[in-house]
PDB file of C-alpha atoms in Angstrom:
ATOM      1  CA  UNK A  11      57.550 109.935 -63.339  1.00  0.00           C
ATOM      2  CA  UNK A  12      55.119 112.205 -65.178  1.00  0.00           C
ATOM      3  CA  UNK A  13      52.654 110.427 -67.416  1.00  0.00           C
ATOM      4  CA  UNK A  14      50.030 111.482 -69.964  1.00  0.00           C
ATOM      5  CA  UNK A  15      47.787 108.801 -71.467  1.00  0.00           C
ATOM      6  CA  UNK A  16      45.388 109.265 -74.357  1.00  0.00           C
ATOM      7  CA  UNK A  17      42.512 107.036 -75.342  1.00  0.00           C
ATOM      8  CA  UNK A  18      41.402 105.560 -77.569  1.00  0.00           C
ATOM      9  CA  UNK A  19      44.542 104.842 -79.577  1.00  0.00           C
ATOM     10  CA  UNK A  20      42.612 105.259 -82.785  1.00  0.00           C
ATOM     11  CA  UNK A  21      39.074 105.408 -84.067  1.00  0.00           C
ATOM     12  CA  UNK A  22      37.206 105.425 -87.321  1.00  0.00           C
ATOM     13  CA  UNK A  23      33.966 107.376 -87.705  1.00  0.00           C
ATOM     14  CA  UNK A  24      31.758 108.606 -90.510  1.00  0.00           C
ATOM     15  CA  UNK A  25      31.167 112.194 -91.468  1.00  0.00           C
ATOM     16  CA  UNK A  26      28.630 113.823 -89.184  1.00  0.00           C
ATOM     17  CA  UNK A  27      29.488 111.674 -86.172  1.00  0.00           C
ATOM     18  CA  UNK A  28      30.639 113.131 -82.856  1.00  0.00           C
ATOM     19  CA  UNK A  29      33.926 111.988 -81.350  1.00  0.00           C
ATOM     20  CA  UNK A  30      35.207 112.310 -77.807  1.00  0.00           C
ATOM     21  CA  UNK A  31      38.915 111.987 -77.109  1.00  0.00           C
ATOM     22  CA  UNK A  32      40.324 111.439 -73.642  1.00  0.00           C
ATOM     23  CA  UNK A  33      43.535 112.606 -72.042  1.00  0.00           C
ATOM     24  CA  UNK A  34      44.442 111.644 -68.485  1.00  0.00           C
ATOM     25  CA  UNK A  35      47.532 112.869 -66.703  1.00  0.00           C
ATOM     26  CA  UNK A  36      49.672 112.228 -63.662  1.00  0.00           C
ATOM     27  CA  UNK A  37      51.982 115.202 -63.514  1.00  0.00           C
ATOM     28  CA  UNK A  38      53.512 116.787 -60.452  1.00  0.00           C
ATOM     29  CA  UNK A  39      53.094 120.558 -60.212  1.00  0.00           C
ATOM     30  CA  UNK A  40      50.618 120.523 -63.090  1.00  0.00           C
ATOM     31  CA  UNK A  41      49.730 123.904 -64.556  1.00  0.00           C
ATOM     32  CA  UNK A  42      48.009 123.582 -67.943  1.00  0.00           C
ATOM     33  CA  UNK A  43      46.973 121.121 -70.610  1.00  0.00           C
ATOM     34  CA  UNK A  44      47.395 121.660 -74.349  1.00  0.00           C
ATOM     35  CA  UNK A  45      45.631 120.022 -77.287  1.00  0.00           C
ATOM     36  CA  UNK A  46      47.188 119.815 -80.752  1.00  0.00           C
ATOM     37  CA  UNK A  47      46.112 118.492 -84.137  1.00  0.00           C
ATOM     38  CA  UNK A  48      48.746 116.801 -86.305  1.00  0.00           C
ATOM     39  CA  UNK A  49      47.794 116.137 -89.890  1.00  0.00           C
ATOM     40  CA  UNK A  50      50.793 115.549 -92.082  1.00  0.00           C
ATOM     41  CA  UNK A  51      53.752 116.992 -90.306  1.00  0.00           C
ATOM     42  CA  UNK A  52      53.937 119.618 -87.566  1.00  0.00           C
ATOM     43  CA  UNK A  53      51.315 119.763 -84.797  1.00  0.00           C
ATOM     44  CA  UNK A  54      49.080 122.818 -84.771  1.00  0.00           C
ATOM     45  CA  UNK A  55      47.691 124.307 -81.595  1.00  0.00           C
ATOM     46  CA  UNK A  56      44.034 123.843 -80.661  1.00  0.00           C
ATOM     47  CA  UNK A  57      43.493 124.722 -76.991  1.00  0.00           C
ATOM     48  CA  UNK A  58      45.249 125.515 -73.747  1.00  0.00           C
ATOM     49  CA  UNK A  59      43.277 124.696 -70.587  1.00  0.00           C
ATOM     50  CA  UNK A  60      44.320 125.942 -67.177  1.00  0.00           C
ATOM     51  CA  UNK A  61      41.124 126.217 -65.162  1.00  0.00           C
ATOM     52  CA  UNK A  62      38.918 123.289 -64.245  1.00  0.00           C
ATOM     53  CA  UNK A  63      35.363 123.098 -65.569  1.00  0.00           C
ATOM     54  CA  UNK A  64      35.577 125.918 -68.103  1.00  0.00           C
ATOM     55  CA  UNK A  65      34.839 124.764 -71.631  1.00  0.00           C
ATOM     56  CA  UNK A  66      36.826 126.193 -74.499  1.00  0.00           C
ATOM     57  CA  UNK A  67      35.246 126.167 -77.958  1.00  0.00           C
ATOM     58  CA  UNK A  68      36.470 126.749 -81.457  1.00  0.00           C
ATOM     59  CA  UNK A  69      33.902 125.988 -84.132  1.00  0.00           C
ATOM     60  CA  UNK A  70      33.000 122.313 -83.922  1.00  0.00           C
ATOM     61  CA  UNK A  71      35.769 121.580 -81.425  1.00  0.00           C
ATOM     62  CA  UNK A  72      35.483 121.972 -77.686  1.00  0.00           C
ATOM     63  CA  UNK A  73      37.522 120.914 -74.703  1.00  0.00           C
ATOM     64  CA  UNK A  74      37.269 120.855 -70.943  1.00  0.00           C
ATOM     65  CA  UNK A  75      39.632 120.104 -68.078  1.00  0.00           C
ATOM     66  CA  UNK A  76      38.871 118.311 -64.808  1.00  0.00           C
ATOM     67  CA  UNK A  77      41.699 118.983 -62.354  1.00  0.00           C
ATOM     68  CA  UNK A  78      40.117 116.884 -59.628  1.00  0.00           C
ATOM     69  CA  UNK A  79      39.907 113.716 -61.718  1.00  0.00           C
ATOM     70  CA  UNK A  80      43.025 114.648 -63.715  1.00  0.00           C
ATOM     71  CA  UNK A  81      41.711 114.418 -67.232  1.00  0.00           C
ATOM     72  CA  UNK A  82      40.626 116.430 -70.220  1.00  0.00           C
ATOM     73  CA  UNK A  83      38.336 115.650 -73.125  1.00  0.00           C
ATOM     74  CA  UNK A  84      38.280 116.981 -76.657  1.00  0.00           C
ATOM     75  CA  UNK A  85      34.985 116.816 -78.512  1.00  0.00           C
ATOM     76  CA  UNK A  86      34.529 117.147 -82.237  1.00  0.00           C
ATOM     77  CA  UNK A  87      30.924 117.454 -83.426  1.00  0.00           C
ATOM     78  CA  UNK A  88      29.612 116.979 -86.978  1.00  0.00           C
ATOM     79  CA  UNK A  89      32.948 115.523 -88.041  1.00  0.00           C
ATOM     80  CA  UNK A  90      34.312 116.145 -91.528  1.00  0.00           C
ATOM     81  CA  UNK A  91      36.997 114.309 -93.494  1.00  0.00           C
ATOM     82  CA  UNK A  92      39.308 117.250 -92.789  1.00  0.00           C
ATOM     83  CA  UNK A  93      39.193 116.328 -89.097  1.00  0.00           C
ATOM     84  CA  UNK A  94      41.192 113.180 -89.864  1.00  0.00           C
ATOM     85  CA  UNK A  95      44.452 113.592 -87.955  1.00  0.00           C
ATOM     86  CA  UNK A  96      46.367 112.588 -84.865  1.00  0.00           C
ATOM     87  CA  UNK A  97      45.230 114.543 -81.820  1.00  0.00           C
ATOM     88  CA  UNK A  98      47.840 115.117 -79.142  1.00  0.00           C
ATOM     89  CA  UNK A  99      47.506 116.386 -75.614  1.00  0.00           C
ATOM     90  CA  UNK A 100      50.351 117.649 -73.450  1.00  0.00           C
ATOM     91  CA  UNK A 101      50.672 118.640 -69.799  1.00  0.00           C
ATOM     92  CA  UNK A 102      52.754 121.635 -68.723  1.00  0.00           C
ATOM     93  CA  UNK A 103      54.371 121.744 -65.307  1.00  0.00           C
ATOM     94  CA  UNK A 104      54.149 124.873 -63.176  1.00  0.00           C
ATOM     95  CA  UNK A 105      57.875 124.955 -62.520  1.00  0.00           C
ATOM     96  CA  UNK A 106      60.335 124.770 -65.367  1.00  0.00           C
ATOM     97  CA  UNK A 107      57.852 124.786 -68.235  1.00  0.00           C
ATOM     98  CA  UNK A 108      58.518 121.174 -69.117  1.00  0.00           C
ATOM     99  CA  UNK A 109      55.956 119.482 -71.372  1.00  0.00           C
ATOM    100  CA  UNK A 110      54.872 115.854 -71.365  1.00  0.00           C
ATOM    101  CA  UNK A 111      52.902 114.617 -74.379  1.00  0.00           C
ATOM    102  CA  UNK A 112      50.508 111.715 -74.603  1.00  0.00           C
ATOM    103  CA  UNK A 113      50.871 109.107 -77.343  1.00  0.00           C
ATOM    104  CA  UNK A 114      48.090 110.630 -79.423  1.00  0.00           C
ATOM    105  CA  UNK A 115      44.740 109.453 -80.786  1.00  0.00           C
ATOM    106  CA  UNK A 116      44.497 108.796 -84.505  1.00  0.00           C
ATOM    107  CA  UNK A 117      41.100 109.803 -85.894  1.00  0.00           C
ATOM    108  CA  UNK A 118      39.943 108.766 -89.344  1.00  0.00           C
ATOM    109  CA  UNK A 119      36.723 110.303 -90.650  1.00  0.00           C
ATOM    110  CA  UNK A 120      35.239 108.454 -93.605  1.00  0.00           C
ATOM    111  CA  UNK A 121      32.920 110.146 -96.107  1.00  0.00           C
TER     112      UNK A 121
ATOM    113  CA  UNK B   4      55.820 135.532 -92.233  1.00  0.00           C
ATOM    114  CA  UNK B   5      56.012 134.325 -88.630  1.00  0.00           C
ATOM    115  CA  UNK B   6      57.553 130.883 -88.614  1.00  0.00           C
ATOM    116  CA  UNK B   7      59.892 128.307 -87.143  1.00  0.00           C
ATOM    117  CA  UNK B   8      62.385 126.890 -89.622  1.00  0.00           C
ATOM    118  CA  UNK B   9      64.463 123.751 -89.337  1.00  0.00           C
ATOM    119  CA  UNK B  10      67.350 122.498 -91.452  1.00  0.00           C
ATOM    120  CA  UNK B  11      67.898 120.032 -92.860  1.00  0.00           C
ATOM    121  CA  UNK B  12      64.419 118.607 -93.439  1.00  0.00           C
ATOM    122  CA  UNK B  13      65.803 115.143 -94.224  1.00  0.00           C
ATOM    123  CA  UNK B  14      69.132 113.645 -93.267  1.00  0.00           C
ATOM    124  CA  UNK B  15      70.628 110.190 -93.601  1.00  0.00           C
ATOM    125  CA  UNK B  16      73.910 109.732 -91.782  1.00  0.00           C
ATOM    126  CA  UNK B  17      76.118 107.058 -90.267  1.00  0.00           C
ATOM    127  CA  UNK B  18      76.793 106.128 -86.665  1.00  0.00           C
ATOM    128  CA  UNK B  19      79.266 108.405 -84.924  1.00  0.00           C
ATOM    129  CA  UNK B  20      79.303 111.275 -87.414  1.00  0.00           C
ATOM    130  CA  UNK B  21      78.546 114.493 -85.556  1.00  0.00           C
ATOM    131  CA  UNK B  22      75.600 116.485 -86.871  1.00  0.00           C
ATOM    132  CA  UNK B  23      73.664 119.639 -86.076  1.00  0.00           C
ATOM    133  CA  UNK B  24      70.026 120.364 -86.818  1.00  0.00           C
ATOM    134  CA  UNK B  25      69.354 124.077 -86.858  1.00  0.00           C
ATOM    135  CA  UNK B  26      66.205 125.766 -85.601  1.00  0.00           C
ATOM    136  CA  UNK B  27      65.367 129.418 -86.022  1.00  0.00           C
ATOM    137  CA  UNK B  28      62.286 131.496 -85.171  1.00  0.00           C
ATOM    138  CA  UNK B  29      61.483 135.046 -86.230  1.00  0.00           C
ATOM    139  CA  UNK B  30      58.835 135.824 -83.604  1.00  0.00           C
ATOM    140  CA  UNK B  31      61.096 137.022 -80.780  1.00  0.00           C
ATOM    141  CA  UNK B  32      59.923 134.072 -78.680  1.00  0.00           C
ATOM    142  CA  UNK B  33      61.535 133.398 -75.318  1.00  0.00           C
ATOM    143  CA  UNK B  34      60.749 129.692 -75.088  1.00  0.00           C
ATOM    144  CA  UNK B  35      62.158 127.120 -77.519  1.00  0.00           C
ATOM    145  CA  UNK B  36      62.102 123.358 -77.354  1.00  0.00           C
ATOM    146  CA  UNK B  37      63.169 120.209 -79.189  1.00  0.00           C
ATOM    147  CA  UNK B  38      61.056 117.047 -79.467  1.00  0.00           C
ATOM    148  CA  UNK B  39      61.429 113.700 -81.077  1.00  0.00           C
ATOM    149  CA  UNK B  40      58.440 111.744 -82.347  1.00  0.00           C
ATOM    150  CA  UNK B  41      58.477 107.971 -82.654  1.00  0.00           C
ATOM    151  CA  UNK B  42      55.592 105.638 -83.575  1.00  0.00           C
ATOM    152  CA  UNK B  43      53.554 104.700 -80.517  1.00  0.00           C
ATOM    153  CA  UNK B  44      55.539 107.011 -78.224  1.00  0.00           C
ATOM    154  CA  UNK B  45      54.124 110.377 -79.184  1.00  0.00           C
ATOM    155  CA  UNK B  46      56.241 113.497 -78.827  1.00  0.00           C
ATOM    156  CA  UNK B  47      58.982 113.419 -76.222  1.00  0.00           C
ATOM    157  CA  UNK B  48      60.772 116.547 -75.111  1.00  0.00           C
ATOM    158  CA  UNK B  49      64.550 116.470 -75.494  1.00  0.00           C
ATOM    159  CA  UNK B  50      65.645 119.908 -74.286  1.00  0.00           C
ATOM    160  CA  UNK B  51      64.038 123.270 -73.799  1.00  0.00           C
ATOM    161  CA  UNK B  52      65.211 126.813 -73.279  1.00  0.00           C
ATOM    162  CA  UNK B  53      63.377 129.554 -71.449  1.00  0.00           C
ATOM    163  CA  UNK B  54      65.652 132.306 -72.738  1.00  0.00           C
ATOM    164  CA  UNK B  55      69.144 133.072 -73.989  1.00  0.00           C
ATOM    165  CA  UNK B  56      71.798 131.004 -72.186  1.00  0.00           C
ATOM    166  CA  UNK B  57      69.110 129.121 -70.214  1.00  0.00           C
ATOM    167  CA  UNK B  58      68.584 125.483 -71.198  1.00  0.00           C
ATOM    168  CA  UNK B  59      67.081 122.512 -69.370  1.00  0.00           C
ATOM    169  CA  UNK B  60      66.733 118.804 -69.951  1.00  0.00           C
ATOM    170  CA  UNK B  61      63.433 117.339 -71.046  1.00  0.00           C
ATOM    171  CA  UNK B  62      62.464 113.697 -70.761  1.00  0.00           C
ATOM    172  CA  UNK B  63      64.990 112.204 -73.211  1.00  0.00           C
ATOM    173  CA  UNK B  64      68.164 114.363 -73.262  1.00  0.00           C
ATOM    174  CA  UNK B  65      70.738 111.544 -73.483  1.00  0.00           C
ATOM    175  CA  UNK B  66      72.873 111.745 -76.606  1.00  0.00           C
ATOM    176  CA  UNK B  67      71.863 115.327 -77.415  1.00  0.00           C
ATOM    177  CA  UNK B  68      73.217 118.793 -76.743  1.00  0.00           C
ATOM    178  CA  UNK B  69      71.716 122.219 -77.328  1.00  0.00           C
ATOM    179  CA  UNK B  70      72.802 125.816 -77.081  1.00  0.00           C
ATOM    180  CA  UNK B  71      70.971 129.136 -76.947  1.00  0.00           C
ATOM    181  CA  UNK B  72      73.467 131.862 -77.705  1.00  0.00           C
ATOM    182  CA  UNK B  73      70.910 134.043 -79.479  1.00  0.00           C
ATOM    183  CA  UNK B  74      67.199 134.350 -78.903  1.00  0.00           C
ATOM    184  CA  UNK B  75      66.200 133.258 -82.406  1.00  0.00           C
ATOM    185  CA  UNK B  76      68.367 130.115 -82.728  1.00  0.00           C
ATOM    186  CA  UNK B  77      68.289 126.827 -80.856  1.00  0.00           C
ATOM    187  CA  UNK B  78      70.435 124.187 -82.584  1.00  0.00           C
ATOM    188  CA  UNK B  79      70.268 120.491 -81.672  1.00  0.00           C
ATOM    189  CA  UNK B  80      73.620 118.721 -81.696  1.00  0.00           C
ATOM    190  CA  UNK B  81      74.194 114.989 -81.903  1.00  0.00           C
ATOM    191  CA  UNK B  82      77.862 114.488 -81.056  1.00  0.00           C
ATOM    192  CA  UNK B  83      77.924 110.782 -81.875  1.00  0.00           C
ATOM    193  CA  UNK B  84      74.622 109.708 -83.440  1.00  0.00           C
ATOM    194  CA  UNK B  85      73.414 106.151 -82.993  1.00  0.00           C
ATOM    195  CA  UNK B  86      70.665 104.204 -84.796  1.00  0.00           C
ATOM    196  CA  UNK B  87      68.280 104.630 -81.837  1.00  0.00           C
ATOM    197  CA  UNK B  88      68.273 108.357 -82.591  1.00  0.00           C
ATOM    198  CA  UNK B  89      66.575 107.699 -85.908  1.00  0.00           C
ATOM    199  CA  UNK B  90      63.388 109.725 -85.516  1.00  0.00           C
ATOM    200  CA  UNK B  91      61.317 112.693 -86.598  1.00  0.00           C
ATOM    201  CA  UNK B  92      62.501 115.820 -84.793  1.00  0.00           C
ATOM    202  CA  UNK B  93      60.487 118.965 -84.166  1.00  0.00           C
ATOM    203  CA  UNK B  94      61.603 122.329 -82.928  1.00  0.00           C
ATOM    204  CA  UNK B  95      58.978 124.575 -81.337  1.00  0.00           C
ATOM    205  CA  UNK B  96      58.804 128.050 -79.870  1.00  0.00           C
ATOM    206  CA  UNK B  97      56.367 130.140 -77.882  1.00  0.00           C
ATOM    207  CA  UNK B  98      56.280 133.656 -76.512  1.00  0.00           C
ATOM    208  CA  UNK B  99      56.480 132.341 -72.979  1.00  0.00           C
ATOM    209  CA  UNK B 100      54.842 129.322 -71.385  1.00  0.00           C
ATOM    210  CA  UNK B 101      54.630 131.224 -68.141  1.00  0.00           C
ATOM    211  CA  UNK B 102      51.760 133.230 -69.626  1.00  0.00           C
ATOM    212  CA  UNK B 103      48.539 131.266 -69.987  1.00  0.00           C
ATOM    213  CA  UNK B 104      47.259 130.942 -73.518  1.00  0.00           C
ATOM    214  CA  UNK B 105      50.582 131.115 -75.309  1.00  0.00           C
ATOM    215  CA  UNK B 106      50.710 128.269 -77.764  1.00  0.00           C
ATOM    216  CA  UNK B 107      53.792 126.617 -79.170  1.00  0.00           C
ATOM    217  CA  UNK B 108      54.533 127.002 -82.874  1.00  0.00           C
ATOM    218  CA  UNK B 109      56.179 123.967 -84.420  1.00  0.00           C
ATOM    219  CA  UNK B 110      58.746 123.808 -87.182  1.00  0.00           C
ATOM    220  CA  UNK B 111      58.174 121.528 -90.191  1.00  0.00           C
ATOM    221  CA  UNK B 112      60.185 118.632 -88.749  1.00  0.00           C
ATOM    222  CA  UNK B 113      63.492 116.938 -89.592  1.00  0.00           C
ATOM    223  CA  UNK B 114      63.469 113.274 -90.541  1.00  0.00           C
ATOM    224  CA  UNK B 115      66.777 111.799 -89.359  1.00  0.00           C
ATOM    225  CA  UNK B 116      68.006 108.310 -90.204  1.00  0.00           C
ATOM    226  CA  UNK B 117      71.179 107.000 -88.568  1.00  0.00           C
ATOM    227  CA  UNK B 118      72.613 103.894 -90.219  1.00  0.00           C
TER     228      UNK B 118
END
């Protein structure tokens, strides 16, 4: 059975801190990994990672995939209160385009 | 405006009363999908569709049906809802997941309560 596990479950930081979120996966025929941010309702897309070792960046957020060790990390530097959200990762299979999501990491950034 | 719409946004119903949650996208996307989100369980895929008349089961399809008669619409049908289907439901679409870099766009969610 395919499995995606995120850690930690939740964390509380102060503005300016750096956070690192983990996503490990056990997915047959793995193709890509997605990261989403969910604030109040619908998740919004952050990154799609397909190749191992290539960092993707968007402002203060960055992410990298390790296909040998089967995990991805999402880093947020110089955190702001607006970064408070649930961060979700999902693995896409090569065949069939089925997605498996992790349980999410809840991040709270305090002023 | 490019978007995914869902209706209704909130629904309280009783066990056994058939219901349909509609999903529509105006982006000419091939891929559409339904998820349910429950505390501690994250998002779980119910069904997905890679194009018109092509649907496949996700991880939790039991108790649900879908159809894809037109590209823009992907309704979720609960023939006989039960309390364990009380959840927050999201519809999502993307141009095509076969092409790297194509993100999914999510609808606003439907909060369903089955009494």
